[in-house]
Short mmCIF file of N, CA and C in Angstrom, two decimals:
data_model
loop_
_atom_site.label_atom_id
_atom_site.label_comp_id
_atom_site.label_asym_id
_atom_site.label_seq_id
_atom_site.Cartn_x
_atom_site.Cartn_y
_atom_site.Cartn_z
N MET A 1133 3.38 144.31 111.83
CA MET A 1133 2.38 145.01 112.62
C MET A 1133 2.46 146.51 112.37
N ARG A 1134 3.69 147.07 112.37
CA ARG A 1134 3.85 148.49 112.12
C ARG A 1134 3.36 148.86 110.73
N ALA A 1135 3.63 148.01 109.76
CA ALA A 1135 3.19 148.27 108.38
C ALA A 1135 1.67 148.30 108.31
N SER A 1136 1.02 147.39 109.02
CA SER A 1136 -0.45 147.37 109.03
C SER A 1136 -1.02 148.62 109.67
N LEU A 1137 -0.45 149.03 110.81
CA LEU A 1137 -0.90 150.26 111.46
C LEU A 1137 -0.64 151.48 110.59
N PHE A 1138 0.51 151.51 109.92
CA PHE A 1138 0.83 152.62 109.05
C PHE A 1138 -0.17 152.71 107.88
N LEU A 1139 -0.49 151.57 107.27
CA LEU A 1139 -1.46 151.54 106.17
C LEU A 1139 -2.85 151.95 106.66
N LEU A 1140 -3.21 151.50 107.85
CA LEU A 1140 -4.49 151.87 108.41
C LEU A 1140 -4.56 153.37 108.67
N LEU A 1141 -3.48 153.95 109.21
CA LEU A 1141 -3.42 155.37 109.45
C LEU A 1141 -3.50 156.17 108.15
N ILE A 1142 -2.77 155.75 107.13
CA ILE A 1142 -2.81 156.41 105.82
C ILE A 1142 -4.21 156.34 105.23
N SER A 1143 -4.83 155.18 105.34
CA SER A 1143 -6.19 155.00 104.83
C SER A 1143 -7.17 155.93 105.54
N PHE A 1144 -7.05 156.02 106.86
CA PHE A 1144 -7.93 156.89 107.64
C PHE A 1144 -7.73 158.35 107.26
N LEU A 1145 -6.49 158.79 107.17
CA LEU A 1145 -6.21 160.18 106.80
C LEU A 1145 -6.69 160.50 105.40
N THR A 1146 -6.53 159.58 104.48
CA THR A 1146 -7.00 159.80 103.11
C THR A 1146 -8.51 159.95 103.08
N SER A 1147 -9.23 159.09 103.81
CA SER A 1147 -10.69 159.21 103.81
C SER A 1147 -11.13 160.48 104.51
N ALA A 1148 -10.43 160.93 105.55
CA ALA A 1148 -10.77 162.18 106.23
C ALA A 1148 -10.56 163.37 105.31
N VAL A 1149 -9.46 163.38 104.58
CA VAL A 1149 -9.20 164.48 103.64
C VAL A 1149 -10.22 164.47 102.52
N THR A 1150 -10.55 163.29 102.00
CA THR A 1150 -11.54 163.19 100.93
C THR A 1150 -12.90 163.68 101.41
N ALA A 1151 -13.29 163.31 102.62
CA ALA A 1151 -14.58 163.74 103.15
C ALA A 1151 -14.63 165.26 103.30
N GLN A 1152 -13.53 165.87 103.68
CA GLN A 1152 -13.52 167.31 103.88
C GLN A 1152 -13.50 168.05 102.55
N SER A 1153 -13.04 167.43 101.48
CA SER A 1153 -12.91 168.14 100.22
C SER A 1153 -14.09 167.89 99.29
N THR A 1154 -15.15 167.28 99.78
CA THR A 1154 -16.34 167.07 98.96
C THR A 1154 -17.45 167.99 99.47
N ARG A 1155 -18.05 168.71 98.53
CA ARG A 1155 -19.21 169.53 98.88
C ARG A 1155 -20.32 169.22 97.89
N TYR A 1156 -21.52 169.63 98.20
CA TYR A 1156 -22.66 169.34 97.35
C TYR A 1156 -23.27 170.64 96.86
N GLN A 1157 -23.68 170.63 95.60
CA GLN A 1157 -24.28 171.80 94.99
C GLN A 1157 -25.66 171.44 94.45
N THR A 1158 -26.50 172.45 94.35
CA THR A 1158 -27.79 172.29 93.69
C THR A 1158 -27.80 173.19 92.46
N TYR A 1159 -28.58 172.80 91.47
CA TYR A 1159 -28.70 173.62 90.27
C TYR A 1159 -30.01 173.29 89.57
N SER A 1160 -30.34 174.05 88.56
CA SER A 1160 -31.55 173.85 87.74
C SER A 1160 -32.82 173.81 88.57
N ALA A 1161 -32.99 174.76 89.47
CA ALA A 1161 -34.20 174.80 90.29
C ALA A 1161 -35.36 175.40 89.51
N ILE A 1162 -36.54 174.86 89.75
CA ILE A 1162 -37.74 175.35 89.11
C ILE A 1162 -38.90 175.25 90.09
N MET A 1163 -39.80 176.23 90.04
CA MET A 1163 -41.00 176.20 90.86
C MET A 1163 -42.19 176.28 89.91
N LYS A 1164 -43.15 175.37 90.07
CA LYS A 1164 -44.38 175.39 89.29
C LYS A 1164 -45.53 175.60 90.25
N ILE A 1165 -46.45 176.45 89.85
CA ILE A 1165 -47.62 176.76 90.67
C ILE A 1165 -48.88 176.46 89.88
N THR A 1166 -49.84 175.83 90.55
CA THR A 1166 -51.14 175.59 89.96
C THR A 1166 -52.18 176.21 90.88
N ALA A 1167 -53.01 177.09 90.31
CA ALA A 1167 -54.04 177.78 91.09
C ALA A 1167 -55.30 177.90 90.24
N THR A 1168 -56.44 177.97 90.92
CA THR A 1168 -57.73 178.08 90.23
C THR A 1168 -58.40 179.39 90.62
N LYS A 1169 -59.00 180.02 89.60
CA LYS A 1169 -59.74 181.27 89.81
C LYS A 1169 -60.99 181.22 88.94
N ASN A 1170 -62.16 181.40 89.54
CA ASN A 1170 -63.44 181.39 88.82
C ASN A 1170 -63.60 180.15 87.94
N GLY A 1171 -63.21 179.00 88.46
CA GLY A 1171 -63.37 177.74 87.74
C GLY A 1171 -62.30 177.49 86.68
N GLN A 1172 -61.42 178.43 86.45
CA GLN A 1172 -60.35 178.29 85.45
C GLN A 1172 -59.05 177.95 86.16
N GLN A 1173 -58.40 176.87 85.72
CA GLN A 1173 -57.12 176.47 86.32
C GLN A 1173 -55.98 177.12 85.56
N TYR A 1174 -55.03 177.67 86.32
CA TYR A 1174 -53.84 178.29 85.74
C TYR A 1174 -52.62 177.56 86.28
N GLU A 1175 -51.62 177.40 85.42
CA GLU A 1175 -50.37 176.79 85.83
C GLU A 1175 -49.23 177.57 85.19
N TRP A 1176 -48.23 177.92 86.00
CA TRP A 1176 -47.08 178.64 85.49
C TRP A 1176 -45.84 178.21 86.24
N GLU A 1177 -44.69 178.51 85.66
CA GLU A 1177 -43.44 178.10 86.28
C GLU A 1177 -42.48 179.27 86.38
N ASN A 1178 -41.53 179.11 87.29
CA ASN A 1178 -40.51 180.12 87.53
C ASN A 1178 -39.17 179.40 87.63
N LYS A 1179 -38.26 179.75 86.73
CA LYS A 1179 -36.94 179.13 86.74
C LYS A 1179 -35.88 180.02 87.39
N ASN A 1180 -36.32 181.13 87.97
CA ASN A 1180 -35.37 182.09 88.56
C ASN A 1180 -35.26 181.96 90.06
N ILE A 1181 -35.48 180.79 90.60
CA ILE A 1181 -35.37 180.61 92.04
C ILE A 1181 -34.05 179.92 92.37
N THR A 1182 -33.64 180.10 93.60
CA THR A 1182 -32.40 179.49 94.06
C THR A 1182 -32.68 178.64 95.28
N VAL A 1183 -32.15 177.43 95.27
CA VAL A 1183 -32.27 176.56 96.44
C VAL A 1183 -30.88 176.20 96.92
N VAL A 1184 -30.78 176.00 98.22
CA VAL A 1184 -29.52 175.60 98.84
C VAL A 1184 -29.84 174.42 99.75
N LEU A 1185 -29.09 173.33 99.57
CA LEU A 1185 -29.23 172.16 100.43
C LEU A 1185 -27.86 171.82 100.97
N ASP A 1186 -27.73 171.88 102.29
CA ASP A 1186 -26.49 171.53 102.95
C ASP A 1186 -26.51 170.03 103.24
N TYR A 1187 -25.69 169.29 102.51
CA TYR A 1187 -25.69 167.84 102.65
C TYR A 1187 -25.09 167.37 103.97
N LYS A 1188 -24.44 168.24 104.71
CA LYS A 1188 -23.92 167.83 106.02
C LYS A 1188 -25.00 167.89 107.08
N THR A 1189 -25.82 168.93 107.05
CA THR A 1189 -26.82 169.13 108.08
C THR A 1189 -28.24 168.82 107.63
N GLY A 1190 -28.47 168.81 106.31
CA GLY A 1190 -29.82 168.62 105.78
C GLY A 1190 -30.61 169.91 105.70
N ASN A 1191 -30.02 171.04 106.06
CA ASN A 1191 -30.73 172.32 106.00
C ASN A 1191 -31.04 172.69 104.56
N PHE A 1192 -32.31 173.01 104.32
CA PHE A 1192 -32.79 173.40 102.99
C PHE A 1192 -33.31 174.82 103.06
N THR A 1193 -32.96 175.64 102.06
CA THR A 1193 -33.45 177.01 101.98
C THR A 1193 -33.75 177.34 100.52
N CYS A 1194 -34.91 177.93 100.31
CA CYS A 1194 -35.28 178.46 99.00
C CYS A 1194 -35.69 179.91 99.23
N ARG A 1195 -35.02 180.84 98.56
CA ARG A 1195 -35.32 182.27 98.68
C ARG A 1195 -36.25 182.67 97.55
N LEU A 1196 -37.32 183.37 97.89
CA LEU A 1196 -38.32 183.79 96.91
C LEU A 1196 -38.66 185.26 97.11
N GLN A 1197 -39.06 185.90 96.05
CA GLN A 1197 -39.65 187.24 96.10
C GLN A 1197 -41.15 187.09 95.89
N ASN A 1198 -41.93 188.08 96.31
CA ASN A 1198 -43.37 187.98 96.09
C ASN A 1198 -43.69 187.87 94.60
N THR A 1199 -42.88 188.46 93.73
CA THR A 1199 -43.12 188.38 92.29
C THR A 1199 -42.87 186.97 91.74
N ASP A 1200 -42.18 186.13 92.50
CA ASP A 1200 -41.95 184.74 92.05
C ASP A 1200 -43.25 183.93 92.05
N PHE A 1201 -44.27 184.41 92.75
CA PHE A 1201 -45.54 183.70 92.80
C PHE A 1201 -46.48 184.09 91.67
N TYR A 1202 -46.14 185.12 90.90
CA TYR A 1202 -47.06 185.66 89.89
C TYR A 1202 -46.86 185.03 88.53
N ASP A 1203 -47.97 184.92 87.80
CA ASP A 1203 -47.96 184.39 86.45
C ASP A 1203 -47.83 185.55 85.46
N PRO A 1204 -46.65 185.71 84.84
CA PRO A 1204 -46.47 186.85 83.93
C PRO A 1204 -47.34 186.75 82.68
N ALA A 1205 -47.80 185.56 82.33
CA ALA A 1205 -48.65 185.40 81.16
C ALA A 1205 -50.09 185.85 81.42
N ASN A 1206 -50.47 185.94 82.68
CA ASN A 1206 -51.84 186.34 83.05
C ASN A 1206 -51.82 187.39 84.15
N PRO A 1207 -51.25 188.57 83.91
CA PRO A 1207 -51.16 189.58 84.98
C PRO A 1207 -52.51 190.09 85.47
N GLN A 1208 -53.56 189.95 84.65
CA GLN A 1208 -54.89 190.40 85.06
C GLN A 1208 -55.43 189.61 86.25
N ASN A 1209 -54.85 188.45 86.55
CA ASN A 1209 -55.32 187.63 87.67
C ASN A 1209 -54.81 188.12 89.02
N PHE A 1210 -53.93 189.09 89.02
CA PHE A 1210 -53.30 189.52 90.26
C PHE A 1210 -53.64 190.96 90.57
N VAL A 1211 -53.82 191.25 91.84
CA VAL A 1211 -54.09 192.61 92.30
C VAL A 1211 -52.79 193.39 92.21
N SER A 1212 -52.82 194.54 91.54
CA SER A 1212 -51.57 195.27 91.28
C SER A 1212 -50.86 195.74 92.54
N ASP A 1213 -51.60 196.09 93.60
CA ASP A 1213 -50.93 196.57 94.82
C ASP A 1213 -50.19 195.45 95.55
N SER A 1214 -50.53 194.20 95.25
CA SER A 1214 -49.86 193.09 95.93
C SER A 1214 -48.52 192.74 95.30
N ILE A 1215 -48.17 193.36 94.16
CA ILE A 1215 -46.86 193.09 93.55
C ILE A 1215 -45.96 194.32 93.54
N GLN A 1216 -46.47 195.46 93.95
CA GLN A 1216 -45.66 196.68 93.91
C GLN A 1216 -44.52 196.64 94.91
N ASP A 1217 -44.78 196.23 96.13
CA ASP A 1217 -43.73 196.15 97.14
C ASP A 1217 -42.95 194.84 96.94
N ARG A 1218 -41.62 194.96 97.00
CA ARG A 1218 -40.78 193.76 96.91
C ARG A 1218 -40.72 193.12 98.28
N LEU A 1219 -41.26 191.93 98.39
CA LEU A 1219 -41.24 191.19 99.65
C LEU A 1219 -40.40 189.95 99.46
N GLU A 1220 -39.58 189.63 100.45
CA GLU A 1220 -38.75 188.43 100.38
C GLU A 1220 -39.35 187.34 101.26
N PHE A 1221 -39.46 186.16 100.68
CA PHE A 1221 -39.95 184.99 101.38
C PHE A 1221 -38.82 183.97 101.46
N SER A 1222 -38.89 183.12 102.47
CA SER A 1222 -37.96 181.99 102.54
C SER A 1222 -38.77 180.74 102.82
N LEU A 1223 -38.34 179.67 102.21
CA LEU A 1223 -38.92 178.36 102.41
C LEU A 1223 -37.80 177.51 102.99
N THR A 1224 -37.93 177.11 104.26
CA THR A 1224 -36.83 176.44 104.94
C THR A 1224 -37.30 175.17 105.65
N GLY A 1225 -36.35 174.27 105.85
CA GLY A 1225 -36.62 173.04 106.58
C GLY A 1225 -35.39 172.17 106.61
N ILE A 1226 -35.58 170.97 107.11
CA ILE A 1226 -34.47 170.02 107.22
C ILE A 1226 -34.85 168.73 106.50
N PHE A 1227 -33.98 168.31 105.58
CA PHE A 1227 -34.17 167.06 104.85
C PHE A 1227 -33.48 165.92 105.58
N PRO A 1228 -33.96 164.69 105.42
CA PRO A 1228 -33.30 163.52 106.03
C PRO A 1228 -32.04 163.16 105.22
N VAL A 1229 -31.01 163.96 105.40
CA VAL A 1229 -29.84 163.90 104.52
C VAL A 1229 -29.10 162.56 104.58
N ARG A 1230 -29.00 161.94 105.75
CA ARG A 1230 -28.31 160.65 105.83
C ARG A 1230 -29.03 159.60 104.99
N GLU A 1231 -30.36 159.59 105.06
CA GLU A 1231 -31.14 158.65 104.26
C GLU A 1231 -30.98 158.94 102.77
N ILE A 1232 -30.93 160.20 102.42
CA ILE A 1232 -30.78 160.60 101.02
C ILE A 1232 -29.42 160.16 100.48
N ILE A 1233 -28.37 160.42 101.23
CA ILE A 1233 -27.03 160.05 100.79
C ILE A 1233 -26.89 158.54 100.66
N ASN A 1234 -27.50 157.79 101.59
CA ASN A 1234 -27.38 156.33 101.59
C ASN A 1234 -28.47 155.63 100.78
N GLN A 1235 -29.25 156.38 100.04
CA GLN A 1235 -30.34 155.83 99.25
C GLN A 1235 -29.82 154.78 98.26
N LYS A 1236 -30.42 153.60 98.29
CA LYS A 1236 -29.99 152.49 97.42
C LYS A 1236 -30.92 152.29 96.23
N THR A 1237 -32.17 152.73 96.33
CA THR A 1237 -33.13 152.54 95.25
C THR A 1237 -33.10 153.73 94.30
N ILE A 1238 -33.68 153.54 93.13
CA ILE A 1238 -33.72 154.62 92.14
C ILE A 1238 -34.61 155.76 92.63
N ASN A 1239 -35.80 155.43 93.14
CA ASN A 1239 -36.73 156.44 93.66
C ASN A 1239 -37.04 156.17 95.12
N GLN A 1240 -37.08 157.23 95.89
CA GLN A 1240 -37.44 157.12 97.31
C GLN A 1240 -38.35 158.29 97.65
N ASN A 1241 -39.41 158.02 98.41
CA ASN A 1241 -40.36 159.07 98.79
C ASN A 1241 -40.16 159.44 100.25
N TYR A 1242 -40.32 160.72 100.53
CA TYR A 1242 -40.20 161.27 101.88
C TYR A 1242 -41.31 162.30 102.08
N LYS A 1243 -41.63 162.57 103.31
CA LYS A 1243 -42.50 163.68 103.68
C LYS A 1243 -41.62 164.69 104.41
N VAL A 1244 -41.68 165.94 104.01
CA VAL A 1244 -40.92 166.98 104.69
C VAL A 1244 -41.81 168.19 104.93
N GLU A 1245 -41.63 168.80 106.09
CA GLU A 1245 -42.33 170.04 106.41
C GLU A 1245 -41.37 171.20 106.19
N LEU A 1246 -41.83 172.19 105.42
CA LEU A 1246 -41.04 173.39 105.19
C LEU A 1246 -41.82 174.60 105.67
N GLN A 1247 -41.09 175.57 106.18
CA GLN A 1247 -41.70 176.81 106.68
C GLN A 1247 -41.61 177.89 105.63
N LEU A 1248 -42.75 178.44 105.23
CA LEU A 1248 -42.79 179.61 104.36
C LEU A 1248 -42.86 180.82 105.27
N SER A 1249 -41.85 181.69 105.18
CA SER A 1249 -41.75 182.82 106.11
C SER A 1249 -41.60 184.14 105.38
N ASN A 1250 -42.15 185.19 105.99
CA ASN A 1250 -41.97 186.55 105.51
C ASN A 1250 -42.09 187.48 106.71
N GLN A 1251 -41.06 188.30 106.95
CA GLN A 1251 -41.06 189.18 108.12
C GLN A 1251 -42.09 190.29 108.01
N GLU A 1252 -42.20 190.94 106.84
CA GLU A 1252 -43.14 192.06 106.68
C GLU A 1252 -44.58 191.64 106.92
N LEU A 1253 -44.93 190.46 106.48
CA LEU A 1253 -46.30 189.95 106.65
C LEU A 1253 -46.48 189.19 107.96
N MET A 1254 -45.39 189.04 108.73
CA MET A 1254 -45.39 188.23 109.94
C MET A 1254 -45.96 186.84 109.66
N LEU A 1255 -45.46 186.28 108.56
CA LEU A 1255 -45.93 184.99 108.09
C LEU A 1255 -44.94 183.90 108.46
N ASN A 1256 -45.45 182.85 109.05
CA ASN A 1256 -44.68 181.63 109.32
C ASN A 1256 -45.66 180.48 109.12
N TYR A 1257 -45.67 179.93 107.91
CA TYR A 1257 -46.67 178.97 107.50
C TYR A 1257 -46.00 177.65 107.13
N THR A 1258 -46.49 176.55 107.69
CA THR A 1258 -45.94 175.22 107.44
C THR A 1258 -46.63 174.57 106.24
N ILE A 1259 -45.80 174.08 105.31
CA ILE A 1259 -46.31 173.35 104.15
C ILE A 1259 -45.73 171.94 104.21
N LEU A 1260 -46.60 170.95 104.10
CA LEU A 1260 -46.17 169.55 104.04
C LEU A 1260 -45.94 169.20 102.58
N PHE A 1261 -44.73 168.79 102.27
CA PHE A 1261 -44.37 168.41 100.90
C PHE A 1261 -44.18 166.90 100.81
N ASP A 1262 -44.69 166.34 99.72
CA ASP A 1262 -44.33 164.98 99.32
C ASP A 1262 -43.09 165.14 98.46
N MET A 1263 -42.00 164.50 98.86
CA MET A 1263 -40.74 164.66 98.16
C MET A 1263 -40.31 163.31 97.60
N THR A 1264 -39.99 163.29 96.31
CA THR A 1264 -39.44 162.11 95.66
C THR A 1264 -38.02 162.44 95.25
N ILE A 1265 -37.11 161.57 95.63
CA ILE A 1265 -35.71 161.76 95.27
C ILE A 1265 -35.31 160.60 94.37
N MET A 1266 -34.81 160.97 93.20
CA MET A 1266 -34.38 159.97 92.24
C MET A 1266 -32.86 159.92 92.22
N ARG A 1267 -32.35 158.74 92.32
CA ARG A 1267 -30.92 158.49 92.18
C ARG A 1267 -30.75 157.74 90.87
N PRO A 1268 -30.47 158.45 89.78
CA PRO A 1268 -30.48 157.84 88.45
C PRO A 1268 -29.53 156.65 88.27
N ASN A 1269 -28.43 156.62 89.01
CA ASN A 1269 -27.45 155.55 88.83
C ASN A 1269 -27.15 154.92 90.19
N PRO A 1270 -28.07 154.06 90.70
CA PRO A 1270 -27.87 153.50 92.04
C PRO A 1270 -26.66 152.59 92.17
N SER A 1271 -26.19 152.03 91.07
CA SER A 1271 -25.03 151.14 91.17
C SER A 1271 -23.72 151.90 91.12
N GLY A 1272 -23.74 153.15 90.67
CA GLY A 1272 -22.52 153.96 90.63
C GLY A 1272 -22.24 154.58 91.98
N ASP A 1273 -21.07 155.14 92.15
CA ASP A 1273 -20.74 155.73 93.44
C ASP A 1273 -20.92 157.25 93.43
N GLY A 1274 -21.50 157.83 92.36
CA GLY A 1274 -21.75 159.26 92.31
C GLY A 1274 -22.89 159.64 93.23
N ASN A 1275 -22.96 160.88 93.61
CA ASN A 1275 -24.01 161.35 94.51
C ASN A 1275 -24.98 162.29 93.82
N TYR A 1276 -25.24 162.09 92.54
CA TYR A 1276 -26.19 162.91 91.80
C TYR A 1276 -27.60 162.52 92.21
N ARG A 1277 -28.46 163.52 92.49
CA ARG A 1277 -29.84 163.27 92.87
C ARG A 1277 -30.75 164.27 92.16
N VAL A 1278 -31.98 163.84 91.89
CA VAL A 1278 -33.02 164.70 91.36
C VAL A 1278 -34.11 164.78 92.42
N PHE A 1279 -34.43 165.98 92.86
CA PHE A 1279 -35.41 166.23 93.91
C PHE A 1279 -36.68 166.78 93.29
N GLN A 1280 -37.83 166.20 93.62
CA GLN A 1280 -39.12 166.71 93.18
C GLN A 1280 -40.03 166.76 94.40
N MET A 1281 -40.65 167.92 94.60
CA MET A 1281 -41.48 168.12 95.79
C MET A 1281 -42.82 168.73 95.38
N GLU A 1282 -43.86 168.33 96.09
CA GLU A 1282 -45.18 168.91 95.84
C GLU A 1282 -45.89 169.13 97.17
N GLY A 1283 -46.43 170.34 97.33
CA GLY A 1283 -47.16 170.68 98.54
C GLY A 1283 -48.32 171.60 98.23
N THR A 1284 -49.20 171.78 99.20
CA THR A 1284 -50.39 172.62 99.03
C THR A 1284 -50.37 173.75 100.03
N ILE A 1285 -50.59 174.96 99.53
CA ILE A 1285 -50.78 176.13 100.38
C ILE A 1285 -52.28 176.37 100.46
N TYR A 1286 -52.78 176.49 101.68
CA TYR A 1286 -54.19 176.85 101.88
C TYR A 1286 -54.21 178.35 102.18
N ASN A 1287 -54.65 179.11 101.20
CA ASN A 1287 -54.48 180.55 101.28
C ASN A 1287 -55.37 181.21 102.33
N ASP A 1288 -56.43 180.55 102.77
CA ASP A 1288 -57.21 181.13 103.86
C ASP A 1288 -56.40 181.14 105.16
N GLU A 1289 -55.40 180.25 105.26
CA GLU A 1289 -54.52 180.23 106.43
C GLU A 1289 -53.26 181.05 106.19
N ALA A 1290 -52.67 180.94 104.99
CA ALA A 1290 -51.41 181.62 104.70
C ALA A 1290 -51.62 183.11 104.40
N GLY A 1291 -52.67 183.44 103.67
CA GLY A 1291 -52.97 184.83 103.35
C GLY A 1291 -51.95 185.49 102.43
N LEU A 1292 -51.43 184.77 101.45
CA LEU A 1292 -50.46 185.35 100.54
C LEU A 1292 -51.13 186.34 99.60
N PRO A 1293 -50.59 187.55 99.52
CA PRO A 1293 -51.20 188.57 98.65
C PRO A 1293 -51.29 188.14 97.19
N ALA A 1294 -50.35 187.36 96.72
CA ALA A 1294 -50.34 186.96 95.31
C ALA A 1294 -51.58 186.15 94.94
N PHE A 1295 -52.15 185.45 95.91
CA PHE A 1295 -53.27 184.57 95.62
C PHE A 1295 -54.59 185.09 96.18
N ARG A 1296 -54.67 186.39 96.34
CA ARG A 1296 -55.85 187.02 96.92
C ARG A 1296 -57.12 186.69 96.15
N ASN A 1297 -57.07 186.63 94.83
CA ASN A 1297 -58.27 186.40 94.01
C ASN A 1297 -58.45 184.94 93.59
N PHE A 1298 -57.63 184.04 94.10
CA PHE A 1298 -57.69 182.64 93.70
C PHE A 1298 -58.41 181.80 94.73
N ASP A 1299 -58.78 180.57 94.32
CA ASP A 1299 -59.39 179.62 95.24
C ASP A 1299 -58.39 179.27 96.33
N ASN A 1300 -58.87 178.62 97.37
CA ASN A 1300 -58.08 178.37 98.57
C ASN A 1300 -56.84 177.51 98.36
N GLU A 1301 -56.95 176.42 97.58
CA GLU A 1301 -55.84 175.48 97.44
C GLU A 1301 -54.91 175.88 96.30
N ILE A 1302 -53.65 176.11 96.65
CA ILE A 1302 -52.61 176.47 95.68
C ILE A 1302 -51.56 175.35 95.73
N THR A 1303 -51.29 174.72 94.60
CA THR A 1303 -50.29 173.65 94.55
C THR A 1303 -48.95 174.22 94.14
N VAL A 1304 -47.92 173.89 94.92
CA VAL A 1304 -46.56 174.35 94.65
C VAL A 1304 -45.69 173.12 94.42
N ARG A 1305 -44.97 173.14 93.30
CA ARG A 1305 -44.02 172.07 93.00
C ARG A 1305 -42.63 172.67 92.88
N LEU A 1306 -41.68 172.05 93.52
CA LEU A 1306 -40.28 172.46 93.41
C LEU A 1306 -39.49 171.27 92.86
N ALA A 1307 -38.55 171.57 91.99
CA ALA A 1307 -37.67 170.52 91.48
C ALA A 1307 -36.27 171.11 91.33
N PHE A 1308 -35.28 170.31 91.67
CA PHE A 1308 -33.89 170.73 91.51
C PHE A 1308 -33.00 169.50 91.49
N ASN A 1309 -31.78 169.70 91.05
CA ASN A 1309 -30.78 168.63 91.00
C ASN A 1309 -29.69 168.94 92.01
N GLY A 1310 -29.10 167.89 92.55
CA GLY A 1310 -27.98 168.06 93.47
C GLY A 1310 -26.89 167.06 93.13
N TYR A 1311 -25.65 167.47 93.29
CA TYR A 1311 -24.55 166.57 92.99
C TYR A 1311 -23.34 166.90 93.85
N ALA A 1312 -22.47 165.91 93.97
CA ALA A 1312 -21.25 166.07 94.77
C ALA A 1312 -20.17 166.68 93.91
N VAL A 1313 -19.41 167.59 94.49
CA VAL A 1313 -18.26 168.21 93.80
C VAL A 1313 -17.04 167.97 94.68
N THR A 1314 -16.04 167.34 94.12
CA THR A 1314 -14.81 167.11 94.86
C THR A 1314 -13.85 168.26 94.61
N GLN A 1315 -13.37 168.85 95.68
CA GLN A 1315 -12.49 170.02 95.57
C GLN A 1315 -11.06 169.60 95.66
#
């Protein structure tokens, strides 16, 4: 009986230590934007964004600058005064992290609401994203995931300076990878 209790205690302590020494990281984040102006569709991407996903709480944060919304290949599409000031935006929300961690299928779809915020513009705008999470190796015990999200900004409501000359609907796609790191 003592041996069984001792083994049970050791097993519990080992799993507690293992749980505390695992953290999750994100990497390879990319944002793609599709916008239309005068009947011409433009699409560009930005690989200089950073996303943070806390796998314990599900808190998601993406930090953006106003220049992250601009297409460097087509600067004539943007009003110059709307890019002169450096403005910081945040895209925040909560992911269903327990469902994500326990995902058994290769692909799973979720709906998540994220808040696009900027203090200088007094902006707090909700974007509904369709999120697909791919677990490339569902039979393995690794926690590697690929996140792909797509949402629409309606600029008549959001009023983002970057899209002043564009049509109302702006499509934003975010993609990033997340994986477990044992410390």
